mmCIF file of N, CA, C and O in Angstrom:
data_model
loop_
_atom_site.group_PDB
_atom_site.id
_atom_site.type_symbol
_atom_site.label_atom_id
_atom_site.label_comp_id
_atom_site.label_asym_id
_atom_site.label_seq_id
_atom_site.Cartn_x
_atom_site.Cartn_y
_atom_site.Cartn_z
ATOM 1 N N MET A 1 84.011 77.694 57.881
ATOM 2 C CA MET A 1 83.624 78.796 58.752
ATOM 3 C C MET A 1 84.128 80.094 58.133
ATOM 4 O O MET A 1 85.275 80.204 57.739
ATOM 5 N N THR A 2 83.278 81.096 58.068
ATOM 6 C CA THR A 2 83.689 82.387 57.529
ATOM 7 C C THR A 2 84.317 83.235 58.616
ATOM 8 O O THR A 2 84.177 82.943 59.796
ATOM 9 N N SER A 3 84.982 84.292 58.205
ATOM 10 C CA SER A 3 85.631 85.137 59.202
ATOM 11 C C SER A 3 84.621 85.800 60.129
ATOM 12 O O SER A 3 84.906 86.045 61.285
ATOM 13 N N SER A 4 83.400 86.087 59.637
ATOM 14 C CA SER A 4 82.412 86.703 60.529
ATOM 15 C C SER A 4 81.886 85.700 61.542
ATOM 16 O O SER A 4 81.500 86.063 62.637
ATOM 17 N N GLU A 5 81.900 84.399 61.198
ATOM 18 C CA GLU A 5 81.454 83.387 62.140
ATOM 19 C C GLU A 5 82.445 83.177 63.274
ATOM 20 O O GLU A 5 82.069 82.852 64.383
ATOM 21 N N ASN A 6 83.729 83.341 62.998
ATOM 22 C CA ASN A 6 84.709 83.134 64.058
ATOM 23 C C ASN A 6 85.024 84.417 64.831
ATOM 24 O O ASN A 6 85.917 84.441 65.648
ATOM 25 N N GLY A 7 84.260 85.482 64.569
ATOM 26 C CA GLY A 7 84.379 86.690 65.380
ATOM 27 C C GLY A 7 85.414 87.680 64.909
ATOM 28 O O GLY A 7 85.596 88.718 65.511
ATOM 29 N N LEU A 8 86.100 87.403 63.800
ATOM 30 C CA LEU A 8 87.134 88.324 63.348
ATOM 31 C C LEU A 8 86.571 89.411 62.444
ATOM 32 O O LEU A 8 87.190 90.440 62.262
ATOM 33 N N ASN A 9 85.396 89.164 61.846
ATOM 34 C CA ASN A 9 84.777 90.123 60.945
ATOM 35 C C ASN A 9 85.732 90.578 59.854
ATOM 36 O O ASN A 9 85.724 91.725 59.445
ATOM 37 N N GLY A 10 86.600 89.681 59.427
ATOM 38 C CA GLY A 10 87.500 89.974 58.325
ATOM 39 C C GLY A 10 88.670 90.854 58.688
ATOM 40 O O GLY A 10 89.431 91.244 57.816
ATOM 41 N N GLN A 11 88.848 91.204 59.946
ATOM 42 C CA GLN A 11 89.954 92.064 60.350
ATOM 43 C C GLN A 11 91.112 91.220 60.845
ATOM 44 O O GLN A 11 90.914 90.224 61.527
ATOM 45 N N ALA A 12 92.317 91.638 60.507
ATOM 46 C CA ALA A 12 93.506 90.970 61.028
ATOM 47 C C ALA A 12 93.603 91.267 62.516
ATOM 48 O O ALA A 12 93.098 92.284 62.992
ATOM 49 N N ASN A 13 94.248 90.383 63.266
ATOM 50 C CA ASN A 13 94.430 90.631 64.699
ATOM 51 C C ASN A 13 95.301 91.863 64.887
ATOM 52 O O ASN A 13 96.426 91.914 64.429
ATOM 53 N N ASP A 14 94.781 92.837 65.571
ATOM 54 C CA ASP A 14 95.484 94.076 65.857
ATOM 55 C C ASP A 14 95.788 94.082 67.347
ATOM 56 O O ASP A 14 94.861 94.096 68.152
ATOM 57 N N PRO A 15 97.085 94.053 67.759
ATOM 58 C CA PRO A 15 97.402 93.997 69.186
ATOM 59 C C PRO A 15 96.798 95.148 69.977
ATOM 60 O O PRO A 15 96.535 95.030 71.158
ATOM 61 N N ARG A 16 96.563 96.284 69.348
ATOM 62 C CA ARG A 16 95.952 97.401 70.065
ATOM 63 C C ARG A 16 94.518 97.075 70.476
ATOM 64 O O ARG A 16 94.016 97.607 71.437
ATOM 65 N N LYS A 17 93.867 96.196 69.745
ATOM 66 C CA LYS A 17 92.493 95.815 70.072
ATOM 67 C C LYS A 17 92.459 94.877 71.279
ATOM 68 O O LYS A 17 91.432 94.730 71.914
ATOM 69 N N ASP A 18 93.567 94.219 71.586
ATOM 70 C CA ASP A 18 93.638 93.302 72.719
ATOM 71 C C ASP A 18 93.658 94.042 74.052
ATOM 72 O O ASP A 18 93.406 93.464 75.086
ATOM 73 N N SER A 19 93.987 95.318 74.040
ATOM 74 C CA SER A 19 94.085 96.105 75.262
ATOM 75 C C SER A 19 92.826 96.941 75.434
ATOM 76 O O SER A 19 92.284 97.468 74.474
ATOM 77 N N LEU A 20 92.381 97.055 76.679
ATOM 78 C CA LEU A 20 91.242 97.914 76.969
ATOM 79 C C LEU A 20 91.689 99.344 77.228
ATOM 80 O O LEU A 20 90.865 100.227 77.415
ATOM 81 N N ILE A 21 92.986 99.559 77.234
ATOM 82 C CA ILE A 21 93.558 100.877 77.521
ATOM 83 C C ILE A 21 94.032 101.494 76.217
ATOM 84 O O ILE A 21 94.702 100.837 75.421
ATOM 85 N N GLU A 22 93.683 102.742 76.005
ATOM 86 C CA GLU A 22 94.223 103.473 74.867
ATOM 87 C C GLU A 22 95.425 104.255 75.361
ATOM 88 O O GLU A 22 95.354 104.909 76.400
ATOM 89 N N TYR A 23 96.528 104.167 74.635
ATOM 90 C CA TYR A 23 97.756 104.849 75.035
ATOM 91 C C TYR A 23 97.958 106.074 74.159
ATOM 92 O O TYR A 23 97.657 106.034 72.975
ATOM 93 N N PRO A 24 98.490 107.152 74.698
ATOM 94 C CA PRO A 24 98.742 107.388 76.129
ATOM 95 C C PRO A 24 97.444 107.740 76.844
ATOM 96 O O PRO A 24 96.511 108.270 76.244
ATOM 97 N N SER A 25 97.408 107.439 78.140
ATOM 98 C CA SER A 25 96.255 107.806 78.954
ATOM 99 C C SER A 25 96.655 107.927 80.413
ATOM 100 O O SER A 25 97.649 107.353 80.846
ATOM 101 N N LYS A 26 95.860 108.676 81.154
ATOM 102 C CA LYS A 26 96.076 108.783 82.601
ATOM 103 C C LYS A 26 95.639 107.470 83.234
ATOM 104 O O LYS A 26 94.580 106.945 82.905
ATOM 105 N N PHE A 27 96.462 106.930 84.124
ATOM 106 C CA PHE A 27 96.192 105.610 84.686
ATOM 107 C C PHE A 27 96.460 105.624 86.183
ATOM 108 O O PHE A 27 97.608 105.787 86.608
ATOM 109 N N PRO A 28 95.422 105.464 87.005
ATOM 110 C CA PRO A 28 95.622 105.456 88.458
ATOM 111 C C PRO A 28 96.106 104.097 88.950
ATOM 112 O O PRO A 28 95.662 103.052 88.464
ATOM 113 N N ILE A 29 97.030 104.109 89.891
ATOM 114 C CA ILE A 29 97.550 102.893 90.519
ATOM 115 C C ILE A 29 97.494 103.096 92.023
ATOM 116 O O ILE A 29 97.976 104.116 92.534
ATOM 117 N N LYS A 30 96.903 102.128 92.722
ATOM 118 C CA LYS A 30 96.827 102.195 94.180
ATOM 119 C C LYS A 30 97.928 101.329 94.772
ATOM 120 O O LYS A 30 98.082 100.172 94.397
ATOM 121 N N VAL A 31 98.675 101.921 95.694
ATOM 122 C CA VAL A 31 99.798 101.239 96.339
ATOM 123 C C VAL A 31 99.570 101.312 97.841
ATOM 124 O O VAL A 31 99.304 102.392 98.379
ATOM 125 N N MET A 32 99.662 100.165 98.505
ATOM 126 C CA MET A 32 99.464 100.151 99.955
ATOM 127 C C MET A 32 100.704 99.630 100.650
ATOM 128 O O MET A 32 101.370 98.719 100.162
ATOM 129 N N GLY A 33 100.987 100.236 101.801
ATOM 130 C CA GLY A 33 102.128 99.822 102.597
ATOM 131 C C GLY A 33 101.981 100.332 104.018
ATOM 132 O O GLY A 33 101.036 101.057 104.340
ATOM 133 N N ALA A 34 102.933 99.947 104.845
ATOM 134 C CA ALA A 34 102.920 100.415 106.231
ATOM 135 C C ALA A 34 103.090 101.930 106.245
ATOM 136 O O ALA A 34 103.791 102.504 105.413
ATOM 137 N N LYS A 35 102.435 102.567 107.193
ATOM 138 C CA LYS A 35 102.535 104.021 107.322
ATOM 139 C C LYS A 35 103.839 104.347 108.040
ATOM 140 O O LYS A 35 103.893 104.436 109.258
ATOM 141 N N VAL A 36 104.905 104.482 107.239
ATOM 142 C CA VAL A 36 106.235 104.764 107.769
ATOM 143 C C VAL A 36 106.868 105.901 106.966
ATOM 144 O O VAL A 36 106.475 106.160 105.826
ATOM 145 N N ASP A 37 107.845 106.560 107.604
ATOM 146 C CA ASP A 37 108.562 107.621 106.914
ATOM 147 C C ASP A 37 109.211 107.060 105.651
ATOM 148 O O ASP A 37 109.800 105.979 105.676
ATOM 149 N N GLY A 38 109.097 107.802 104.571
ATOM 150 C CA GLY A 38 109.761 107.417 103.334
ATOM 151 C C GLY A 38 108.900 106.625 102.366
ATOM 152 O O GLY A 38 109.275 106.465 101.202
ATOM 153 N N PHE A 39 107.745 106.131 102.811
ATOM 154 C CA PHE A 39 106.911 105.307 101.932
ATOM 155 C C PHE A 39 106.402 106.103 100.729
ATOM 156 O O PHE A 39 106.563 105.678 99.578
ATOM 157 N N VAL A 40 105.817 107.264 100.974
ATOM 158 C CA VAL A 40 105.281 108.070 99.876
ATOM 159 C C VAL A 40 106.407 108.497 98.946
ATOM 160 O O VAL A 40 106.259 108.460 97.715
ATOM 161 N N HIS A 41 107.548 108.862 99.510
ATOM 162 C CA HIS A 41 108.696 109.260 98.693
ATOM 163 C C HIS A 41 109.160 108.107 97.789
ATOM 164 O O HIS A 41 109.463 108.328 96.616
ATOM 165 N N ALA A 42 109.200 106.900 98.327
ATOM 166 C CA ALA A 42 109.626 105.731 97.540
ATOM 167 C C ALA A 42 108.675 105.487 96.369
ATOM 168 O O ALA A 42 109.111 105.229 95.239
ATOM 169 N N VAL A 43 107.371 105.593 96.631
ATOM 170 C CA VAL A 43 106.374 105.392 95.572
ATOM 171 C C VAL A 43 106.512 106.487 94.512
ATOM 172 O O VAL A 43 106.471 106.225 93.310
ATOM 173 N N THR A 44 106.713 107.720 94.979
ATOM 174 C CA THR A 44 106.867 108.850 94.060
ATOM 175 C C THR A 44 108.097 108.678 93.172
ATOM 176 O O THR A 44 108.041 108.941 91.967
ATOM 177 N N GLN A 45 109.202 108.232 93.760
ATOM 178 C CA GLN A 45 110.427 108.026 92.980
ATOM 179 C C GLN A 45 110.221 106.983 91.886
ATOM 180 O O GLN A 45 110.674 107.155 90.752
ATOM 181 N N LEU A 46 109.532 105.896 92.214
ATOM 182 C CA LEU A 46 109.262 104.869 91.204
ATOM 183 C C LEU A 46 108.337 105.402 90.115
ATOM 184 O O LEU A 46 108.537 105.119 88.931
ATOM 185 N N ALA A 47 107.344 106.184 90.501
ATOM 186 C CA ALA A 47 106.442 106.771 89.503
ATOM 187 C C ALA A 47 107.231 107.644 88.530
ATOM 188 O O ALA A 47 107.048 107.547 87.307
ATOM 189 N N HIS A 48 108.130 108.477 89.057
ATOM 190 C CA HIS A 48 108.967 109.344 88.202
ATOM 191 C C HIS A 48 109.883 108.525 87.306
ATOM 192 O O HIS A 48 110.143 108.913 86.170
ATOM 193 N N GLN A 49 110.371 107.418 87.809
ATOM 194 C CA GLN A 49 111.278 106.575 87.029
ATOM 195 C C GLN A 49 110.582 106.039 85.771
ATOM 196 O O GLN A 49 111.194 105.953 84.713
ATOM 197 N N PHE A 50 109.313 105.698 85.890
ATOM 198 C CA PHE A 50 108.587 105.115 84.766
ATOM 199 C C PHE A 50 107.751 106.130 83.990
ATOM 200 O O PHE A 50 107.302 105.835 82.882
ATOM 201 N N ASP A 51 107.537 107.307 84.574
ATOM 202 C CA ASP A 51 106.810 108.385 83.909
ATOM 203 C C ASP A 51 107.459 109.714 84.290
ATOM 204 O O ASP A 51 107.124 110.303 85.316
ATOM 205 N N PRO A 52 108.400 110.175 83.464
ATOM 206 C CA PRO A 52 109.104 111.426 83.779
ATOM 207 C C PRO A 52 108.170 112.631 83.917
ATOM 208 O O PRO A 52 108.537 113.626 84.526
ATOM 209 N N THR A 53 106.949 112.548 83.385
ATOM 210 C CA THR A 53 106.005 113.660 83.479
ATOM 211 C C THR A 53 105.098 113.549 84.705
ATOM 212 O O THR A 53 104.204 114.369 84.887
ATOM 213 N N PHE A 54 105.346 112.547 85.558
ATOM 214 C CA PHE A 54 104.510 112.332 86.736
ATOM 215 C C PHE A 54 104.442 113.587 87.599
ATOM 216 O O PHE A 54 105.454 114.204 87.905
ATOM 217 N N ASP A 55 103.232 113.962 87.999
ATOM 218 C CA ASP A 55 102.996 115.154 88.818
ATOM 219 C C ASP A 55 102.660 114.714 90.242
ATOM 220 O O ASP A 55 101.560 114.234 90.508
ATOM 221 N N ALA A 56 103.607 114.883 91.154
ATOM 222 C CA ALA A 56 103.425 114.438 92.543
ATOM 223 C C ALA A 56 102.278 115.155 93.245
ATOM 224 O O ALA A 56 101.749 114.641 94.229
ATOM 225 N N SER A 57 101.850 116.299 92.724
ATOM 226 C CA SER A 57 100.744 117.010 93.369
ATOM 227 C C SER A 57 99.408 116.282 93.174
ATOM 228 O O SER A 57 98.420 116.616 93.823
ATOM 229 N N THR A 58 99.380 115.279 92.306
ATOM 230 C CA THR A 58 98.143 114.526 92.063
ATOM 231 C C THR A 58 98.003 113.317 92.988
ATOM 232 O O THR A 58 96.999 112.617 92.926
ATOM 233 N N ILE A 59 98.990 113.072 93.846
ATOM 234 C CA ILE A 59 98.958 111.917 94.747
ATOM 235 C C ILE A 59 97.790 112.045 95.723
ATOM 236 O O ILE A 59 97.537 113.119 96.263
ATOM 237 N N GLU A 60 97.087 110.931 95.923
ATOM 238 C CA GLU A 60 96.024 110.887 96.922
ATOM 239 C C GLU A 60 96.446 109.909 98.020
ATOM 240 O O GLU A 60 96.943 108.824 97.725
ATOM 241 N N LEU A 61 96.250 110.313 99.272
ATOM 242 C CA LEU A 61 96.632 109.485 100.415
ATOM 243 C C LEU A 61 95.392 109.098 101.206
ATOM 244 O O LEU A 61 94.478 109.904 101.366
ATOM 245 N N ARG A 62 95.403 107.875 101.706
ATOM 246 C CA ARG A 62 94.284 107.420 102.542
ATOM 247 C C ARG A 62 94.818 106.484 103.623
ATOM 248 O O ARG A 62 95.416 105.455 103.324
ATOM 249 N N ASP A 63 94.580 106.865 104.878
ATOM 250 C CA ASP A 63 94.990 106.021 106.005
ATOM 251 C C ASP A 63 94.052 104.827 106.129
ATOM 252 O O ASP A 63 92.856 104.931 105.838
ATOM 253 N N SER A 64 94.594 103.712 106.629
ATOM 254 C CA SER A 64 93.742 102.566 106.949
ATOM 255 C C SER A 64 92.904 102.922 108.170
ATOM 256 O O SER A 64 93.171 103.908 108.870
ATOM 257 N N ARG A 65 91.908 102.113 108.442
ATOM 258 C CA ARG A 65 91.015 102.394 109.569
ATOM 259 C C ARG A 65 91.778 102.523 110.878
ATOM 260 O O ARG A 65 91.529 103.421 111.672
ATOM 261 N N ALA A 66 92.729 101.617 111.112
ATOM 262 C CA ALA A 66 93.491 101.645 112.362
ATOM 263 C C ALA A 66 94.683 102.608 112.295
ATOM 264 O O ALA A 66 95.335 102.862 113.305
ATOM 265 N N GLY A 67 94.988 103.116 111.093
ATOM 266 C CA GLY A 67 96.075 104.071 110.956
ATOM 267 C C GLY A 67 97.456 103.459 110.832
ATOM 268 O O GLY A 67 98.455 104.168 110.835
ATOM 269 N N ASN A 68 97.530 102.134 110.689
ATOM 270 C CA ASN A 68 98.832 101.472 110.568
ATOM 271 C C ASN A 68 99.338 101.414 109.127
ATOM 272 O O ASN A 68 100.532 101.252 108.889
ATOM 273 N N TYR A 69 98.416 101.505 108.174
ATOM 274 C CA TYR A 69 98.767 101.398 106.758
ATOM 275 C C TYR A 69 98.329 102.656 106.024
ATOM 276 O O TYR A 69 97.460 103.391 106.476
ATOM 277 N N LEU A 70 98.963 102.870 104.869
ATOM 278 C CA LEU A 70 98.665 104.037 104.066
ATOM 279 C C LEU A 70 98.423 103.595 102.633
ATOM 280 O O LEU A 70 99.213 102.816 102.075
ATOM 281 N N GLY A 71 97.335 104.070 102.051
ATOM 282 C CA GLY A 71 97.062 103.851 100.638
ATOM 283 C C GLY A 71 97.494 105.081 99.869
ATOM 284 O O GLY A 71 97.161 106.202 100.237
ATOM 285 N N VAL A 72 98.266 104.873 98.821
ATOM 286 C CA VAL A 72 98.762 105.963 97.989
ATOM 287 C C VAL A 72 98.266 105.718 96.570
ATOM 288 O O VAL A 72 98.559 104.665 95.991
ATOM 289 N N THR A 73 97.511 106.659 96.032
ATOM 290 C CA THR A 73 97.075 106.547 94.642
ATOM 291 C C THR A 73 97.916 107.502 93.810
ATOM 292 O O THR A 73 97.930 108.712 94.062
ATOM 293 N N ILE A 74 98.628 106.923 92.844
ATOM 294 C CA ILE A 74 99.407 107.726 91.898
ATOM 295 C C ILE A 74 98.699 107.631 90.549
ATOM 296 O O ILE A 74 98.127 106.595 90.226
ATOM 297 N N THR A 75 98.725 108.704 89.802
ATOM 298 C CA THR A 75 98.154 108.688 88.458
ATOM 299 C C THR A 75 99.269 109.017 87.488
ATOM 300 O O THR A 75 99.801 110.136 87.492
ATOM 301 N N ILE A 76 99.636 108.014 86.698
ATOM 302 C CA ILE A 76 100.727 108.195 85.741
ATOM 303 C C ILE A 76 100.149 108.332 84.331
ATOM 304 O O ILE A 76 98.984 108.015 84.094
ATOM 305 N N THR A 77 100.993 108.769 83.406
ATOM 306 C CA THR A 77 100.627 108.747 82.000
ATOM 307 C C THR A 77 101.143 107.429 81.446
ATOM 308 O O THR A 77 102.352 107.220 81.315
ATOM 309 N N ALA A 78 100.198 106.518 81.183
ATOM 310 C CA ALA A 78 100.564 105.204 80.657
ATOM 311 C C ALA A 78 100.820 105.330 79.160
ATOM 312 O O ALA A 78 99.982 105.849 78.420
ATOM 313 N N THR A 79 101.988 104.857 78.733
ATOM 314 C CA THR A 79 102.345 104.947 77.316
ATOM 315 C C THR A 79 102.389 103.592 76.641
ATOM 316 O O THR A 79 102.413 103.521 75.412
ATOM 317 N N SER A 80 102.424 102.506 77.421
ATOM 318 C CA SER A 80 102.441 101.164 76.842
ATOM 319 C C SER A 80 102.134 100.121 77.906
ATOM 320 O O SER A 80 102.269 100.384 79.103
ATOM 321 N N ARG A 81 101.755 98.951 77.457
ATOM 322 C CA ARG A 81 101.520 97.838 78.379
ATOM 323 C C ARG A 81 102.831 97.470 79.085
ATOM 324 O O ARG A 81 102.854 97.167 80.272
ATOM 325 N N GLU A 82 103.924 97.515 78.339
ATOM 326 C CA GLU A 82 105.235 97.181 78.909
ATOM 327 C C GLU A 82 105.600 98.137 80.055
ATOM 328 O O GLU A 82 106.069 97.704 81.105
ATOM 329 N N GLN A 83 105.339 99.433 79.869
ATOM 330 C CA GLN A 83 105.624 100.409 80.908
ATOM 331 C C GLN A 83 104.820 100.090 82.171
ATOM 332 O O GLN A 83 105.356 100.093 83.273
ATOM 333 N N LEU A 84 103.527 99.813 82.000
ATOM 334 C CA LEU A 84 102.682 99.491 83.148
ATOM 335 C C LEU A 84 103.147 98.222 83.849
ATOM 336 O O LEU A 84 103.238 98.173 85.076
ATOM 337 N N ASP A 85 103.455 97.194 83.075
ATOM 338 C CA ASP A 85 103.927 95.935 83.658
ATOM 339 C C ASP A 85 105.218 96.147 84.443
ATOM 340 O O ASP A 85 105.372 95.635 85.559
ATOM 341 N N ASP A 86 106.137 96.911 83.867
ATOM 342 C CA ASP A 86 107.419 97.170 84.539
ATOM 343 C C ASP A 86 107.219 97.966 85.828
ATOM 344 O O ASP A 86 107.857 97.688 86.844
ATOM 345 N N LEU A 87 106.320 98.951 85.802
ATOM 346 C CA LEU A 87 106.045 99.743 87.000
ATOM 347 C C LEU A 87 105.393 98.887 88.080
ATOM 348 O O LEU A 87 105.785 98.940 89.245
ATOM 349 N N TYR A 88 104.423 98.053 87.695
ATOM 350 C CA TYR A 88 103.784 97.158 88.672
ATOM 351 C C TYR A 88 104.814 96.217 89.299
ATOM 352 O O TYR A 88 104.798 95.997 90.510
ATOM 353 N N ARG A 89 105.718 95.689 88.479
ATOM 354 C CA ARG A 89 106.756 94.787 89.011
ATOM 355 C C ARG A 89 107.673 95.533 89.978
ATOM 356 O O ARG A 89 108.024 95.009 91.040
ATOM 357 N N ALA A 90 108.084 96.739 89.614
ATOM 358 C CA ALA A 90 108.987 97.520 90.475
ATOM 359 C C ALA A 90 108.306 97.881 91.794
ATOM 360 O O ALA A 90 108.917 97.770 92.864
ATOM 361 N N LEU A 91 107.060 98.287 91.727
ATOM 362 C CA LEU A 91 106.334 98.623 92.956
ATOM 363 C C LEU A 91 106.156 97.389 93.835
ATOM 364 O O LEU A 91 106.389 97.434 95.038
ATOM 365 N N SER A 92 105.754 96.285 93.223
ATOM 366 C CA SER A 92 105.508 95.046 93.980
ATOM 367 C C SER A 92 106.772 94.513 94.633
ATOM 368 O O SER A 92 106.714 93.884 95.690
ATOM 369 N N ALA A 93 107.924 94.768 94.011
ATOM 370 C CA ALA A 93 109.195 94.265 94.531
ATOM 371 C C ALA A 93 109.771 95.152 95.631
ATOM 372 O O ALA A 93 110.671 94.741 96.353
ATOM 373 N N HIS A 94 109.241 96.374 95.766
ATOM 374 C CA HIS A 94 109.789 97.298 96.768
ATOM 375 C C HIS A 94 109.457 96.781 98.176
ATOM 376 O O HIS A 94 108.320 96.417 98.451
ATOM 377 N N PRO A 95 110.440 96.778 99.074
ATOM 378 C CA PRO A 95 110.221 96.213 100.417
ATOM 379 C C PRO A 95 109.180 96.959 101.261
ATOM 380 O O PRO A 95 108.607 96.368 102.176
ATOM 381 N N MET A 96 108.894 98.217 100.958
ATOM 382 C CA MET A 96 107.900 98.968 101.741
ATOM 383 C C MET A 96 106.474 98.737 101.253
ATOM 384 O O MET A 96 105.521 99.081 101.945
ATOM 385 N N VAL A 97 106.334 98.164 100.059
ATOM 386 C CA VAL A 97 105.023 97.994 99.440
ATOM 387 C C VAL A 97 104.440 96.640 99.811
ATOM 388 O O VAL A 97 105.101 95.616 99.717
ATOM 389 N N LYS A 98 103.170 96.663 100.243
ATOM 390 C CA LYS A 98 102.457 95.422 100.586
ATOM 391 C C LYS A 98 101.560 94.958 99.442
ATOM 392 O O LYS A 98 101.481 93.773 99.153
ATOM 393 N N VAL A 99 100.836 95.898 98.793
ATOM 394 C CA VAL A 99 99.867 95.570 97.753
ATOM 395 C C VAL A 99 99.883 96.641 96.668
ATOM 396 O O VAL A 99 100.014 97.826 96.981
ATOM 397 N N VAL A 100 99.741 96.208 95.416
ATOM 398 C CA VAL A 100 99.604 97.144 94.298
ATOM 399 C C VAL A 100 98.345 96.766 93.528
ATOM 400 O O VAL A 100 98.182 95.616 93.136
ATOM 401 N N LEU A 101 97.469 97.733 93.340
ATOM 402 C CA LEU A 101 96.225 97.514 92.583
ATOM 403 C C LEU A 101 96.134 98.469 91.422
ATOM 404 O O LEU A 101 96.517 99.593 91.498
#
């Protein structure tokens, strides 16, 4: 089998090709939780922890239909897969967070 038959086209495996994201790039993350005091602040603090350039003025908020939950969209500057994975883990582990997309 030639390299073109196995889909490599003669190129060595480049880990950057495995990702659909080009770094650095703006990356939106949706976080949902109960609509309680401190929720947006907690999400903002985590965003700053993983992206020191995070601009809180870009946050988008959306109430659930019944108004019990709040969707928070943060847009961070993604610099690596590791950074994104660590941020998703930190958000998911936070007690105020129900879902991270």
